[in-house]
Tab-separated table of C-alpha atoms and ligand atoms in Angstrom:
chain	number	residue	atom	x	y	z
A	1	MET	CA	-14.931	-27.976	8.831
A	2	ALA	CA	-13.007	-26.685	5.853
A	3	GLY	CA	-11.172	-29.150	5.127
A	4	GLY	CA	-13.360	-30.305	1.390
A	5	VAL	CA	-12.705	-26.647	0.237
A	6	GLU	CA	-10.476	-26.027	-2.259
A	7	LEU	CA	-8.282	-23.432	-0.992
A	8	GLY	CA	-6.441	-22.525	-4.099
A	9	SER	CA	-9.205	-22.517	-6.176
A	10	VAL	CA	-10.578	-20.098	-8.834
A	11	SER	CA	-14.083	-19.249	-7.307
A	12	THR	CA	-12.400	-19.031	-3.601
A	13	GLY	CA	-9.679	-16.633	-4.846
A	14	PHE	CA	-11.660	-14.303	-6.379
A	15	ARG	CA	-14.600	-14.246	-4.132
A	16	SER	CA	-12.399	-13.608	-1.204
A	17	ILE	CA	-11.811	-10.222	-2.921
A	18	PHE	CA	-15.603	-9.402	-2.459
A	19	PHE	CA	-15.849	-10.716	0.949
A	20	MET	CA	-18.207	-13.395	-0.523
A	21	LEU	CA	-16.997	-15.908	1.525
A	22	THR	CA	-19.280	-18.179	3.840
A	23	PRO	CA	-18.282	-18.816	7.137
A	24	ASN	CA	-18.568	-22.313	6.844
A	25	GLU	CA	-15.576	-22.479	4.185
A	26	SER	CA	-13.579	-19.869	5.843
A	27	SER	CA	-13.478	-21.081	9.427
A	28	PHE	CA	-10.167	-22.820	10.908
A	29	GLU	CA	-9.170	-24.618	13.839
A	30	LYS	CA	-5.823	-23.543	14.002
A	31	VAL	CA	-4.056	-20.455	12.592
A	32	GLU	CA	-1.626	-22.377	10.722
A	33	ASP	CA	-4.286	-23.906	8.649
A	34	VAL	CA	-5.735	-20.488	7.512
A	35	PRO	CA	-4.793	-19.599	4.021
A	36	GLN	CA	-2.889	-16.885	2.656
A	37	TYR	CA	-5.755	-15.204	1.251
A	38	VAL	CA	-3.922	-11.989	0.281
A	39	GLU	CA	-1.105	-13.594	-1.609
A	40	GLN	CA	-3.483	-15.719	-3.424
A	41	ALA	CA	-5.160	-13.185	-4.591
A	42	THR	CA	-2.327	-11.586	-6.932
A	43	PRO	CA	-3.663	-13.036	-10.181
A	44	PHE	CA	-7.212	-11.645	-9.327
A	45	PHE	CA	-5.545	-8.191	-8.704
A	46	ILE	CA	-3.832	-8.126	-11.785
A	47	VAL	CA	-6.675	-9.196	-14.042
A	48	LEU	CA	-9.291	-6.800	-12.460
A	49	MET	CA	-6.206	-4.137	-13.369
A	50	VAL	CA	-6.310	-5.015	-16.641
A	51	LEU	CA	-9.712	-4.964	-16.777
A	52	GLU	CA	-10.006	-1.951	-15.341
A	53	LEU	CA	-7.531	-0.473	-18.082
A	54	VAL	CA	-9.944	-1.988	-20.824
A	55	VAL	CA	-13.154	-0.354	-19.542
A	56	GLY	CA	-11.438	2.682	-18.698
A	57	VAL	CA	-9.921	2.958	-22.216
A	58	LEU	CA	-13.216	2.344	-24.150
A	59	LYS	CA	-15.522	4.271	-21.843
A	60	THR	CA	-13.164	7.379	-21.760
A	61	GLY	CA	-10.900	7.064	-24.399
A	62	ALA	CA	-7.966	7.090	-21.943
A	63	PRO	CA	-6.155	4.989	-19.892
A	64	VAL	CA	-7.296	4.997	-15.976
A	65	VAL	CA	-3.473	4.456	-15.143
A	66	THR	CA	0.044	5.655	-16.187
A	67	ILE	CA	2.938	3.805	-16.084
A	68	SER	CA	4.807	6.057	-13.387
A	69	ASP	CA	2.155	6.399	-10.815
A	70	GLY	CA	1.022	2.669	-11.474
A	71	LEU	CA	4.239	1.103	-10.535
A	72	THR	CA	4.901	3.490	-7.773
A	73	SER	CA	1.626	2.117	-6.462
A	74	VAL	CA	2.960	-1.654	-6.995
A	75	SER	CA	6.368	-0.842	-5.631
A	76	ALA	CA	4.902	0.499	-2.289
A	77	GLY	CA	2.710	-2.701	-2.443
A	78	MET	CA	5.630	-4.918	-2.740
A	79	ILE	CA	7.599	-2.970	0.204
A	80	SER	CA	4.872	-3.183	2.573
A	81	ARG	CA	4.940	-7.131	2.166
A	82	LEU	CA	8.561	-7.383	2.757
A	83	PRO	CA	8.567	-7.684	6.517
A	84	THR	CA	6.380	-10.887	6.201
A	85	LEU	CA	9.414	-12.765	4.425
A	86	LEU	CA	11.483	-12.588	7.734
A	87	MET	CA	8.736	-12.495	10.127
A	88	ARG	CA	4.920	-12.906	10.467
A	89	SER	CA	2.668	-10.128	10.516
A	90	CYS	CA	2.848	-7.813	13.652
A	91	GLU	CA	-1.014	-8.018	13.851
A	92	LEU	CA	-1.036	-11.530	14.143
A	93	SER	CA	1.886	-11.964	16.581
A	94	ALA	CA	0.648	-9.389	18.808
A	95	TYR	CA	-2.764	-10.826	18.736
A	96	LEU	CA	-1.192	-14.403	19.166
A	97	TYR	CA	0.526	-13.234	22.277
A	98	VAL	CA	-2.619	-11.582	24.219
A	99	TRP	CA	-4.537	-14.633	23.414
A	100	ASN	CA	-2.251	-16.895	25.068
A	101	HIS	CA	-2.267	-15.136	27.786
A	102	TYR	CA	-4.566	-13.264	28.558
A	103	HIS	CA	-8.049	-14.273	26.905
A	104	LEU	CA	-11.489	-14.292	29.085
A	105	VAL	CA	-13.625	-16.584	27.074
A	106	GLU	CA	-13.115	-18.707	24.363
A	107	LEU	CA	-15.516	-18.673	21.765
A	108	PRO	CA	-16.074	-21.348	19.407
A	109	TRP	CA	-14.193	-21.301	16.589
A	110	ASP	CA	-16.394	-23.452	14.543
A	111	SER	CA	-19.770	-21.094	14.877
A	112	ALA	CA	-20.909	-18.801	12.408
A	113	TRP	CA	-22.077	-16.229	15.656
A	114	THR	CA	-17.873	-16.337	15.983
A	115	TRP	CA	-17.508	-15.726	12.257
A	116	TRP	CA	-19.949	-12.938	11.927
A	117	LEU	CA	-18.860	-10.672	15.540
A	118	THR	CA	-15.172	-11.005	14.381
A	119	PHE	CA	-16.463	-9.514	10.976
A	120	LEU	CA	-17.945	-6.501	12.859
A	121	GLY	CA	-15.139	-6.662	15.371
A	122	VAL	CA	-12.541	-6.320	12.642
A	123	ASP	CA	-14.328	-3.841	10.712
A	124	PHE	CA	-14.978	-1.877	14.010
A	125	CYS	CA	-11.335	-1.893	14.660
A	126	TYR	CA	-10.268	-0.690	11.450
A	127	TYR	CA	-12.701	2.217	11.459
A	128	TRP	CA	-11.063	3.615	14.412
A	129	LEU	CA	-7.105	2.432	13.622
A	130	HIS	CA	-7.774	4.690	10.202
A	131	ARG	CA	-9.246	7.414	11.954
A	132	PHE	CA	-6.379	7.556	14.508
A	133	ALA	CA	-4.087	7.194	11.048
A	134	HIS	CA	-5.323	10.947	10.041
A	135	GLU	CA	-6.209	12.457	13.219
A	136	VAL	CA	-2.573	11.592	14.881
A	137	ALA	CA	0.321	13.212	12.604
A	138	ILE	CA	2.870	10.398	13.588
A	139	LEU	CA	0.553	7.906	12.345
A	140	TRP	CA	-0.201	9.808	9.296
A	141	ALA	CA	2.970	9.695	8.365
A	142	ALA	CA	2.773	5.723	7.776
A	143	HIS	CA	-0.580	6.296	6.318
A	144	GLN	CA	-0.311	9.081	3.983
A	145	VAL	CA	1.547	6.620	1.466
A	146	HIS	CA	-1.716	5.234	0.445
A	147	HIS	CA	-3.245	8.455	0.171
A	148	SER	CA	0.173	9.840	-2.048
A	149	SER	CA	-1.117	9.135	-5.429
A	150	GLU	CA	-2.621	12.093	-7.461
A	151	TYR	CA	-4.510	9.188	-9.765
A	152	TYR	CA	-7.474	6.914	-8.257
A	153	ASN	CA	-7.457	3.515	-9.776
A	154	LEU	CA	-7.154	-0.083	-8.534
A	155	SER	CA	-3.453	0.147	-8.412
A	156	THR	CA	-4.009	2.928	-5.624
A	157	ALA	CA	-5.720	0.209	-3.622
A	158	LEU	CA	-2.183	-1.434	-3.612
A	159	ARG	CA	0.163	2.000	-2.287
A	160	GLN	CA	0.434	0.796	1.017
A	161	SER	CA	2.756	1.741	3.858
A	162	LEU	CA	5.726	-0.116	5.169
A	163	THR	CA	5.484	1.119	8.613
A	164	GLN	CA	1.817	1.556	9.572
A	165	GLN	CA	1.709	-2.708	10.453
A	166	LEU	CA	4.250	-1.280	13.484
A	167	THR	CA	1.264	0.454	14.967
A	168	SER	CA	-1.907	-1.008	13.510
A	169	TRP	CA	-1.833	-4.030	15.789
A	170	LEU	CA	-2.787	-2.154	18.974
A	171	PHE	CA	-5.889	-1.405	17.799
A	172	TYR	CA	-7.045	-5.261	17.143
A	173	MET	CA	-6.183	-6.122	20.792
A	174	PRO	CA	-9.370	-5.587	22.417
A	175	LEU	CA	-10.474	-8.575	20.167
A	176	ALA	CA	-7.777	-10.821	21.329
A	177	LEU	CA	-9.379	-10.984	24.845
A	178	VAL	CA	-12.768	-13.266	23.224
A	179	LEU	CA	-11.849	-13.851	19.443
A	180	PRO	CA	-10.162	-17.075	18.652
A	181	PRO	CA	-6.848	-15.901	16.552
A	182	SER	CA	-7.868	-18.432	13.493
A	183	VAL	CA	-10.985	-16.677	13.008
A	184	PHE	CA	-9.122	-13.078	13.275
A	185	ALA	CA	-6.401	-14.586	11.103
A	186	VAL	CA	-9.093	-14.891	8.403
A	187	HIS	CA	-10.995	-11.686	8.595
A	188	ILE	CA	-8.009	-9.584	8.995
A	189	GLN	CA	-7.065	-10.803	5.621
A	190	LEU	CA	-10.888	-10.226	4.155
A	191	ASN	CA	-11.014	-6.810	5.155
A	192	LEU	CA	-7.945	-5.625	3.659
A	193	LEU	CA	-8.892	-7.576	0.303
A	194	TYR	CA	-12.550	-6.062	0.086
A	195	GLN	CA	-10.619	-2.666	-0.171
A	196	PHE	CA	-9.020	-3.525	-3.277
A	197	TRP	CA	-12.048	-3.193	-5.674
A	198	ILE	CA	-13.586	0.158	-4.178
A	199	HIS	CA	-10.712	2.221	-5.489
A	200	THR	CA	-11.786	2.480	-8.826
A	201	GLU	CA	-13.553	5.974	-10.713
A	202	LEU	CA	-15.577	3.254	-13.166
A	203	ILE	CA	-18.356	1.987	-10.742
A	204	ARG	CA	-20.023	5.456	-10.104
A	205	ASP	CA	-23.073	4.498	-7.860
A	206	LEU	CA	-24.330	1.558	-6.219
A	207	GLY	CA	-27.783	1.998	-4.959
A	208	PRO	CA	-29.013	1.133	-1.621
A	209	LEU	CA	-25.392	-0.582	-1.294
A	210	GLU	CA	-24.331	2.851	-0.620
A	211	TRP	CA	-26.241	2.913	2.453
A	212	ILE	CA	-24.369	0.147	4.447
A	213	PHE	CA	-21.212	-0.538	2.695
A	214	ASN	CA	-17.813	1.065	2.022
A	215	THR	CA	-18.412	2.008	-2.086
A	216	PRO	CA	-16.453	3.149	-4.683
A	217	LYS	CA	-18.423	6.146	-4.433
A	218	HIS	CA	-17.509	6.855	-0.486
A	219	HIS	CA	-13.969	5.928	-0.595
A	220	ARG	CA	-13.326	7.984	-3.687
A	221	VAL	CA	-14.009	11.113	-1.146
A	222	HIS	CA	-11.803	9.179	1.397
A	223	HIS	CA	-9.107	9.726	-1.311
A	224	GLY	CA	-9.900	13.333	-1.748
A	225	ARG	CA	-8.033	16.897	-0.999
A	226	ASN	CA	-11.218	19.123	-1.835
A	227	LEU	CA	-12.198	20.492	1.548
A	228	TYR	CA	-15.367	18.366	2.062
A	229	CYS	CA	-13.308	15.140	1.689
A	230	ILE	CA	-10.770	15.693	4.236
A	231	ASP	CA	-11.180	13.592	7.550
A	232	LYS	CA	-14.218	11.588	6.134
A	233	ASN	CA	-14.933	7.852	5.103
A	234	TYR	CA	-12.798	6.128	7.416
A	235	GLY	CA	-14.937	2.927	6.744
A	236	GLY	CA	-13.311	-0.739	5.920
A	237	ILE	CA	-16.062	-3.032	4.518
A	238	LEU	CA	-18.994	-0.924	6.307
A	239	ILE	CA	-19.965	2.744	6.194
A	240	ILE	CA	-22.174	2.626	8.619
A	241	TRP	CA	-19.188	3.436	11.289
A	242	ASP	CA	-18.790	6.971	9.735
A	243	ARG	CA	-22.642	7.133	9.449
A	244	LEU	CA	-22.888	6.801	13.208
A	245	PHE	CA	-19.570	8.891	14.861
A	246	GLY	CA	-20.228	11.777	12.400
A	247	THR	CA	-17.400	11.450	9.745
A	248	PHE	CA	-19.583	10.477	6.749
A	249	ALA	CA	-19.673	12.812	3.511
A	250	SER	CA	-21.025	11.862	0.343
A	251	GLU	CA	-19.859	12.542	-3.214
A	252	THR	CA	-20.897	16.061	-4.305
A	253	ASP	CA	-18.112	18.244	-6.763
A	254	LYS	CA	-15.189	16.365	-8.726
A	255	VAL	CA	-13.107	14.723	-6.121
A	256	ILE	CA	-9.410	15.779	-6.905
A	257	TYR	CA	-6.997	13.223	-5.311
A	258	GLY	CA	-4.166	12.829	-3.234
A	259	LEU	CA	-2.087	14.656	-0.380
A	260	VAL	CA	-2.855	18.146	0.160
A	261	PHE	CA	0.289	19.135	-0.626
A	262	PRO	CA	1.342	16.606	-3.494
A	263	ILE	CA	4.952	15.100	-3.212
A	264	ARG	CA	5.218	14.911	-7.204
A	265	THR	CA	7.757	12.402	-6.706
A	266	PHE	CA	8.136	8.342	-7.835
A	267	GLU	CA	10.969	7.802	-5.707
A	268	ILE	CA	9.672	4.734	-3.251
A	269	LEU	CA	11.647	5.501	-0.281
A	270	TYR	CA	10.653	8.796	-0.209
A	271	VAL	CA	7.397	8.144	-0.228
A	272	GLN	CA	7.041	5.797	2.220
A	273	LEU	CA	9.473	7.830	4.974
A	274	HIS	CA	9.213	11.594	3.534
A	275	TYR	CA	6.590	12.763	6.451
A	276	TYR	CA	8.399	11.021	9.706
A	277	LEU	CA	11.368	13.996	8.479
A	278	TYR	CA	9.117	16.488	7.660
A	279	LEU	CA	7.565	16.204	10.929
A	280	TRP	CA	11.058	16.309	12.924
A	281	LYS	CA	12.064	19.368	11.285
A	282	LYS	CA	8.293	20.962	11.852
A	283	SER	CA	8.615	19.875	15.681
A	284	LYS	CA	12.330	21.621	15.483
A	285	THR	CA	10.612	25.201	14.843
A	286	TYR	CA	8.724	25.254	17.882
A	287	LYS	CA	10.198	25.983	21.166
A	288	THR	CA	8.159	24.518	23.954
A	289	ILE	CA	8.354	20.901	24.515
A	290	ILE	CA	4.525	20.826	24.498
A	291	HIS	CA	4.345	22.161	21.267
A	292	LYS	CA	6.980	19.837	20.208
A	293	LEU	CA	5.032	16.765	21.108
A	294	ALA	CA	2.012	17.906	19.892
A	295	THR	CA	3.308	18.034	16.218
A	296	PHE	CA	3.580	14.308	16.618
A	297	SER	CA	0.348	13.705	18.613
A	298	ASN	CA	-1.911	16.348	17.166
A	299	GLY	CA	-3.593	16.184	13.123
A	300	PRO	CA	-1.199	16.780	10.697
A	301	SER	CA	-2.456	20.411	10.319
A	302	TRP	CA	-2.305	21.636	13.493
A	303	ARG	CA	-0.472	24.647	14.399
A	304	PRO	CA	-0.154	26.161	18.027
A	305	GLY	CA	-3.149	27.940	18.773
A	306	LYS	CA	-5.504	25.669	16.511
A	307	PRO	CA	-7.550	23.075	17.802
A	308	ARG	CA	-6.221	19.482	17.758
A	309	LEU	CA	-7.029	19.083	14.117
A	310	GLY	CA	-6.121	21.945	13.096
A	311	ASP	CA	-7.395	24.127	10.462
A	312	HIS	CA	-7.130	23.621	6.408
A	313	VAL	CA	-7.163	27.486	6.015
A	314	ASN	CA	-3.435	27.064	4.213
A	315	ASN	CA	-4.021	24.434	2.091
A	316	PRO	CA	-3.589	25.092	-1.668
A	317	LYS	CA	-7.538	25.790	-3.034
A	318	VAL	CA	-8.860	23.011	-5.097
A	319	THR	CA	-10.118	24.196	-8.389
A	320	GLY	CA	-11.368	20.819	-10.102
A	321	LYS	CA	-8.817	21.797	-12.944
A	322	GLU	CA	-5.806	20.367	-11.155
A	323	VAL	CA	-3.655	18.012	-13.564
A	324	PRO	CA	-1.799	15.056	-11.711
A	325	HIS	CA	1.686	15.165	-11.836
A	326	ASP	CA	3.305	12.723	-14.791
A	327	PRO	CA	6.949	12.993	-15.806
A	328	SER	CA	7.635	13.514	-19.896
A	329	TRP	CA	9.965	10.564	-20.601
A	330	SER	CA	10.971	8.933	-23.721
A	331	MET	CA	9.386	5.526	-24.758
A	332	PRO	CA	12.511	3.839	-24.719
A	333	LEU	CA	12.964	4.514	-21.249
A	334	GLN	CA	9.333	3.621	-20.289
A	335	VAL	CA	9.694	0.407	-22.234
A	336	TYR	CA	13.445	-0.265	-19.806
A	337	VAL	CA	11.513	0.801	-16.457
A	338	VAL	CA	8.573	-1.528	-17.327
A	339	VAL	CA	10.837	-4.328	-18.354
A	340	HIS	CA	12.925	-4.255	-15.087
A	341	PHE	CA	10.136	-4.030	-13.136
A	342	LEU	CA	8.527	-6.885	-14.545
A	343	LEU	CA	12.178	-8.925	-13.800
A	344	VAL	CA	11.990	-7.705	-10.091
A	345	LEU	CA	8.184	-8.396	-9.918
A	346	GLY	CA	9.305	-12.483	-10.807
A	347	THR	CA	11.976	-12.228	-8.187
A	348	TYR	CA	9.681	-10.850	-5.642
A	349	HIS	CA	7.180	-13.511	-6.715
A	350	GLU	CA	10.393	-16.387	-6.440
A	351	LEU	CA	10.833	-14.600	-2.826
A	352	ILE	CA	7.358	-14.864	-1.465
A	353	GLU	CA	6.966	-18.592	-3.126
A	354	ASN	CA	10.014	-20.064	-1.500
A	355	LYS	CA	10.682	-17.777	1.741
A	356	THR	CA	10.387	-20.880	3.819
A	357	MET	CA	13.229	-22.684	1.883
A	358	LEU	CA	15.691	-19.581	1.886
A	359	SER	CA	17.937	-18.748	4.920
A	360	GLN	CA	17.661	-15.509	6.479
A	361	LEU	CA	20.577	-14.074	4.918
A	362	THR	CA	19.620	-15.127	1.235
A	363	LEU	CA	16.031	-13.303	2.560
A	364	LEU	CA	17.835	-10.225	3.945
A	365	GLY	CA	19.957	-10.115	0.894
A	366	MET	CA	17.503	-10.412	-1.446
A	367	THR	CA	14.996	-7.950	0.024
A	368	CYS	CA	17.568	-5.291	-0.195
A	369	TYR	CA	18.096	-6.145	-4.144
A	370	VAL	CA	14.185	-5.865	-4.135
A	371	LEU	CA	14.738	-2.190	-2.732
A	372	LEU	CA	17.548	-1.117	-4.224
A	373	THR	CA	15.539	-2.229	-7.812
A	374	LEU	CA	12.741	-0.044	-6.631
A	375	THR	CA	14.733	2.672	-5.588
A	376	SER	CA	16.824	2.867	-8.743
A	377	LEU	CA	13.522	2.706	-11.273
A	378	GLY	CA	12.157	5.479	-8.900
A	379	PHE	CA	14.837	7.239	-9.666
A	380	ILE	CA	15.007	7.026	-13.709
A	381	ILE	CA	11.003	7.720	-13.556
A	382	ASP	CA	11.899	11.128	-11.725
A	383	GLN	CA	14.766	11.712	-13.976
A	384	ARG	CA	17.134	12.225	-11.393
A	385	PRO	CA	20.783	13.603	-12.475
A	386	ARG	CA	22.181	10.143	-10.521
A	387	ALA	CA	19.773	8.111	-11.750
A	388	ALA	CA	22.237	6.769	-14.203
A	389	VAL	CA	24.918	5.529	-11.692
A	390	LEU	CA	22.461	3.909	-9.346
A	391	GLU	CA	21.063	1.948	-12.265
A	392	MET	CA	24.430	0.830	-13.500
A	393	LEU	CA	25.187	-0.499	-9.860
A	394	ARG	CA	22.097	-2.250	-9.685
A	395	CYS	CA	22.593	-4.028	-13.014
A	396	VAL	CA	25.831	-5.095	-11.924
A	397	VAL	CA	24.287	-6.279	-8.574
A	398	MET	CA	21.248	-8.019	-10.828
A	399	VAL	CA	23.971	-9.791	-12.997
A	400	THR	CA	26.112	-11.260	-10.073
A	401	LEU	CA	22.959	-12.370	-8.187
A	402	HIS	CA	21.485	-14.244	-11.211
A	403	ARG	CA	25.215	-15.807	-11.902
A	404	TYR	CA	25.516	-16.755	-8.044
A	405	SER	CA	22.112	-16.548	-6.412
A	406	CYS	CA	20.593	-19.588	-5.049
A	407	ILE	CA	17.149	-18.370	-5.937
A	408	LYS	CA	16.972	-20.515	-9.353
A	409	PRO	CA	14.823	-19.629	-12.122
A	410	PHE	CA	15.306	-15.951	-11.919
A	411	LEU	CA	13.496	-15.427	-15.150
A	412	PRO	CA	16.087	-17.616	-16.853
A	413	LEU	CA	14.495	-16.401	-20.433
A	414	LEU	CA	15.430	-12.811	-19.531
A	415	ALA	CA	18.994	-13.578	-18.609
A	416	VAL	CA	20.503	-13.207	-21.862
A	417	PRO	CA	18.603	-10.376	-22.768
A	418	THR	CA	20.066	-8.977	-19.704
A	419	GLU	CA	23.224	-9.535	-19.516
A	420	ALA	CA	23.317	-8.171	-22.937
A	421	PHE	CA	22.004	-5.017	-21.916
A	422	VAL	CA	24.043	-4.489	-18.942
A	423	SER	CA	27.135	-5.075	-21.053
A	424	LEU	CA	25.729	-2.650	-24.117
A	425	SER	CA	25.166	-0.049	-21.270
A	426	LEU	CA	28.487	-0.378	-19.429
A	427	LEU	CA	29.944	0.385	-23.223
A	428	TYR	CA	27.556	2.790	-23.660
A	429	TRP	CA	28.364	4.633	-20.211
A	430	ALA	CA	32.149	3.920	-21.192
A	431	LEU	CA	31.812	5.954	-24.690
A	432	GLN	CA	29.973	8.407	-23.288
A	433	SER	CA	32.009	9.310	-20.158
A	434	CYS	CA	34.479	9.047	-22.826
A	435	SER	CA	33.185	11.768	-25.057
A	436	GLN	CA	32.530	13.844	-22.400
A	437	LEU	CA	36.092	14.058	-21.484
A	438	LEU	CA	37.150	14.705	-24.718
A	439	SER	CA	34.425	17.800	-24.890
A	440	ILE	CA	35.982	19.061	-21.090
A	441	LYS	CA	39.632	18.803	-22.529
A	442	LYS	CA	38.426	20.329	-26.032
A	443	LYS	CA	36.948	23.254	-24.058
A	444	ALA	CA	40.098	23.774	-22.145
A	445	ALA	CA	42.203	23.777	-25.357
B	1	ZN	ZN1	-6.684	6.987	4.921
B	2	ZN	ZN1	-8.220	3.873	-0.279
């Protein structure tokens, strides 16, 4: 059915972001034939982010994104997709299992009816998955990553959770009883892709479309920490679910973005995992087992004696004048971080492209290297005391990998400057250590 369509074409890739594919061009018999729409969309993400930056500067006179926040968001997006290097997505694996063992009917994969029914089914399940992710603290521990930016721009869309996929698959299981996996595999991707372009402040109002679709205007509310924004607008592509189930709020006051208690850090593993530790510590403050368990199963704001979702009386008051956290760091440091981020982005791209040709061990090693790099760059942005030591260690690993890795290209053009940089840094580090040692000795004398 879709055999004649050039799936890698610019048009298909671009339209896939806006849910503008027809059933005819996006129906497949086998799961293996379904294109990697999300991976193919990466160039369009970049083009649209640059466009947003340019239009933002022209319109408001200031960039809509900062280096520190933007890089942290893209890093989170990279980390969230690292598990796909080693295994098929949890959602699809679980879906295939339930379909193979328990499906009740087999709707035709090449019918437009099946396609539209799957679209509605996936979006409906996404609404509930998303609502649970906000209303159950242990699920929120995963989903809070997406809300941890105090900015709202296209890069925020990429700020995804590493651990959310461990539970999100559960919500789609009812669909596996009737809807073919190959159709599900298309819609699970299109649903995610649609949610990219709505993360912008530049599109203010879309008129009648606001009634039916989740739009930038509605999703801004979802990312707000103002009282009227909390636990509102969960929809993926359609906003009708929120209107139906009483969770809709329209944009009124200026939205202040981010977590109720902002984390003010760019260290990526902390961004991903800190809330699990917080919940564990919170549960330990309660004496009864019921209260301990409720810490994980009730809403994030719950306290003993409060309703299931808690109340928000202790939230910091939103005045509308809040300024997002942005570290003051020197221009050379910014250039350094950006260059090394681009280098690791190149490595990451190579990994995704060549994943089927590499051994599990190489994949695991390179995954660790990507994680180490992103962590180290986060340490630098945060200007932590140990940032220099960690970065030095990482540079040594990078050069070793470059020399001995079986991943060929590794941005050869940049290999020489990188090695030169590492050598100079090591020299600088050694000199600095010596001068510190000398000054300590002088003081002692
Ligand atoms: Zn959310
Ligand atoms: Zn969002």
